[in-house]
Short mmCIF file of N, CA and C in Angstrom, two decimals:
data_model
loop_
_atom_site.label_atom_id
_atom_site.label_comp_id
_atom_site.label_asym_id
_atom_site.label_seq_id
_atom_site.Cartn_x
_atom_site.Cartn_y
_atom_site.Cartn_z
N UNK A 23 -189.17 54.00 -225.13
CA UNK A 23 -188.80 55.19 -224.82
C UNK A 23 -188.37 55.24 -223.57
N UNK A 24 -189.24 54.96 -222.58
CA UNK A 24 -189.42 54.42 -221.21
C UNK A 24 -188.05 53.35 -220.87
N UNK A 25 -188.07 52.34 -221.42
CA UNK A 25 -186.80 51.38 -221.27
C UNK A 25 -185.61 52.11 -221.94
N UNK A 26 -185.54 53.02 -222.57
CA UNK A 26 -184.54 53.61 -223.17
C UNK A 26 -183.57 54.81 -222.05
N UNK A 27 -185.07 55.61 -221.11
CA UNK A 27 -184.80 56.05 -219.92
C UNK A 27 -183.85 55.46 -218.88
N UNK A 28 -184.73 54.34 -218.86
CA UNK A 28 -184.38 53.34 -217.46
C UNK A 28 -182.48 53.19 -218.20
N UNK A 29 -182.52 52.28 -219.04
CA UNK A 29 -181.17 51.67 -219.24
C UNK A 29 -180.11 53.21 -219.47
N UNK A 30 -180.31 54.28 -219.84
CA UNK A 30 -179.62 55.41 -219.37
C UNK A 30 -179.41 56.02 -218.37
N UNK A 31 -180.62 55.86 -217.23
CA UNK A 31 -180.15 56.10 -215.83
C UNK A 31 -179.30 54.74 -215.15
N UNK A 32 -179.19 53.56 -215.56
CA UNK A 32 -178.67 52.42 -214.98
C UNK A 32 -177.18 52.88 -215.25
N UNK A 33 -176.92 53.38 -216.81
CA UNK A 33 -175.69 53.44 -217.57
C UNK A 33 -175.00 54.63 -216.55
N UNK A 34 -175.87 56.11 -216.00
CA UNK A 34 -175.44 56.60 -215.67
C UNK A 34 -175.22 56.45 -214.01
N UNK A 35 -175.93 55.58 -213.38
CA UNK A 35 -175.78 54.94 -212.08
C UNK A 35 -174.02 54.55 -211.55
N UNK A 36 -174.21 53.62 -213.00
CA UNK A 36 -172.71 52.66 -213.06
C UNK A 36 -171.64 53.84 -213.10
N UNK A 37 -171.79 54.64 -213.89
CA UNK A 37 -170.74 55.69 -214.48
C UNK A 37 -170.34 56.48 -213.00
N UNK A 38 -171.22 56.92 -212.09
CA UNK A 38 -171.04 57.46 -211.31
C UNK A 38 -170.19 56.44 -209.95
N UNK A 39 -170.71 55.36 -209.81
CA UNK A 39 -170.49 54.22 -209.25
C UNK A 39 -168.97 54.21 -209.41
N UNK A 40 -168.44 53.75 -210.76
CA UNK A 40 -167.07 53.89 -211.04
C UNK A 40 -166.21 54.69 -211.13
N UNK A 41 -166.41 55.76 -210.80
CA UNK A 41 -166.07 57.21 -210.74
C UNK A 41 -165.67 56.91 -209.15
N UNK A 42 -166.49 57.06 -208.49
CA UNK A 42 -166.33 57.00 -206.96
C UNK A 42 -165.38 55.83 -206.56
N UNK A 43 -165.42 54.61 -207.17
CA UNK A 43 -164.82 53.25 -206.70
C UNK A 43 -163.20 54.23 -207.10
N UNK A 44 -163.16 54.49 -208.27
CA UNK A 44 -161.69 54.77 -209.01
C UNK A 44 -160.99 55.71 -207.86
N UNK A 45 -161.95 57.14 -207.75
CA UNK A 45 -161.63 58.00 -206.49
C UNK A 45 -161.30 57.56 -205.46
N UNK A 46 -161.95 56.60 -204.80
CA UNK A 46 -161.37 55.80 -203.15
C UNK A 46 -160.12 55.29 -203.60
N UNK A 47 -160.18 54.42 -204.68
CA UNK A 47 -158.78 53.61 -205.22
C UNK A 47 -157.54 54.68 -205.14
N UNK A 48 -157.80 55.86 -205.58
CA UNK A 48 -156.75 56.65 -205.31
C UNK A 48 -156.53 57.04 -204.45
N UNK A 49 -157.33 57.59 -203.38
CA UNK A 49 -157.10 58.20 -202.21
C UNK A 49 -156.77 57.02 -201.11
N UNK A 50 -157.05 55.92 -201.35
CA UNK A 50 -156.50 54.58 -200.67
C UNK A 50 -154.95 54.43 -200.80
N UNK A 51 -154.82 54.74 -202.11
CA UNK A 51 -153.17 54.91 -202.47
C UNK A 51 -152.26 55.71 -202.03
N UNK A 52 -153.02 56.83 -202.34
CA UNK A 52 -152.32 58.09 -201.29
C UNK A 52 -152.13 58.02 -199.72
N UNK A 53 -152.94 57.51 -199.12
CA UNK A 53 -153.12 57.51 -197.88
C UNK A 53 -152.02 56.31 -197.42
N UNK A 54 -151.89 54.99 -198.48
CA UNK A 54 -150.86 54.35 -198.09
C UNK A 54 -149.50 54.70 -198.41
N UNK A 55 -149.36 55.29 -198.99
CA UNK A 55 -148.12 55.95 -199.54
C UNK A 55 -147.44 57.07 -198.24
N UNK A 56 -148.45 57.50 -197.63
CA UNK A 56 -148.34 58.44 -196.50
C UNK A 56 -148.01 57.77 -195.40
N UNK A 57 -148.90 56.79 -195.28
CA UNK A 57 -148.39 55.78 -194.36
C UNK A 57 -146.96 55.20 -194.31
N UNK A 58 -146.34 54.72 -195.43
CA UNK A 58 -145.55 54.35 -195.80
C UNK A 58 -144.38 55.30 -195.27
N UNK A 59 -144.59 56.45 -195.79
CA UNK A 59 -143.74 57.40 -195.58
C UNK A 59 -143.36 57.58 -194.16
N UNK A 60 -144.51 57.91 -193.24
CA UNK A 60 -144.59 58.22 -191.87
C UNK A 60 -143.69 57.15 -190.89
N UNK A 61 -144.24 56.01 -191.32
CA UNK A 61 -143.78 54.44 -190.43
C UNK A 61 -142.05 54.39 -190.97
N UNK A 62 -141.72 54.59 -192.00
CA UNK A 62 -140.49 54.62 -192.10
C UNK A 62 -139.79 55.94 -191.25
N UNK A 63 -140.27 57.03 -191.44
CA UNK A 63 -139.80 58.02 -190.71
C UNK A 63 -139.43 57.76 -189.11
N UNK A 64 -140.55 57.23 -188.55
CA UNK A 64 -140.28 57.12 -187.21
C UNK A 64 -139.29 55.82 -187.18
N UNK A 65 -139.41 54.83 -188.24
CA UNK A 65 -138.26 53.70 -188.37
C UNK A 65 -137.05 53.90 -187.91
N UNK A 66 -136.66 55.36 -188.93
CA UNK A 66 -135.69 55.65 -188.68
C UNK A 66 -134.97 56.78 -187.67
N UNK A 67 -135.88 57.33 -186.93
CA UNK A 67 -135.91 58.09 -185.90
C UNK A 67 -134.69 57.35 -184.84
#
């Protein structure tokens, strides 16, 4: 029973971690897109 709880906790933690990781990757992509847009905008001025 205790080992089962531990395994569930581990899976739960891993799930949270991967969700955060995916979120940060998406945020990074959005930031990079915004940066490229600003950069090209200033390049074309």
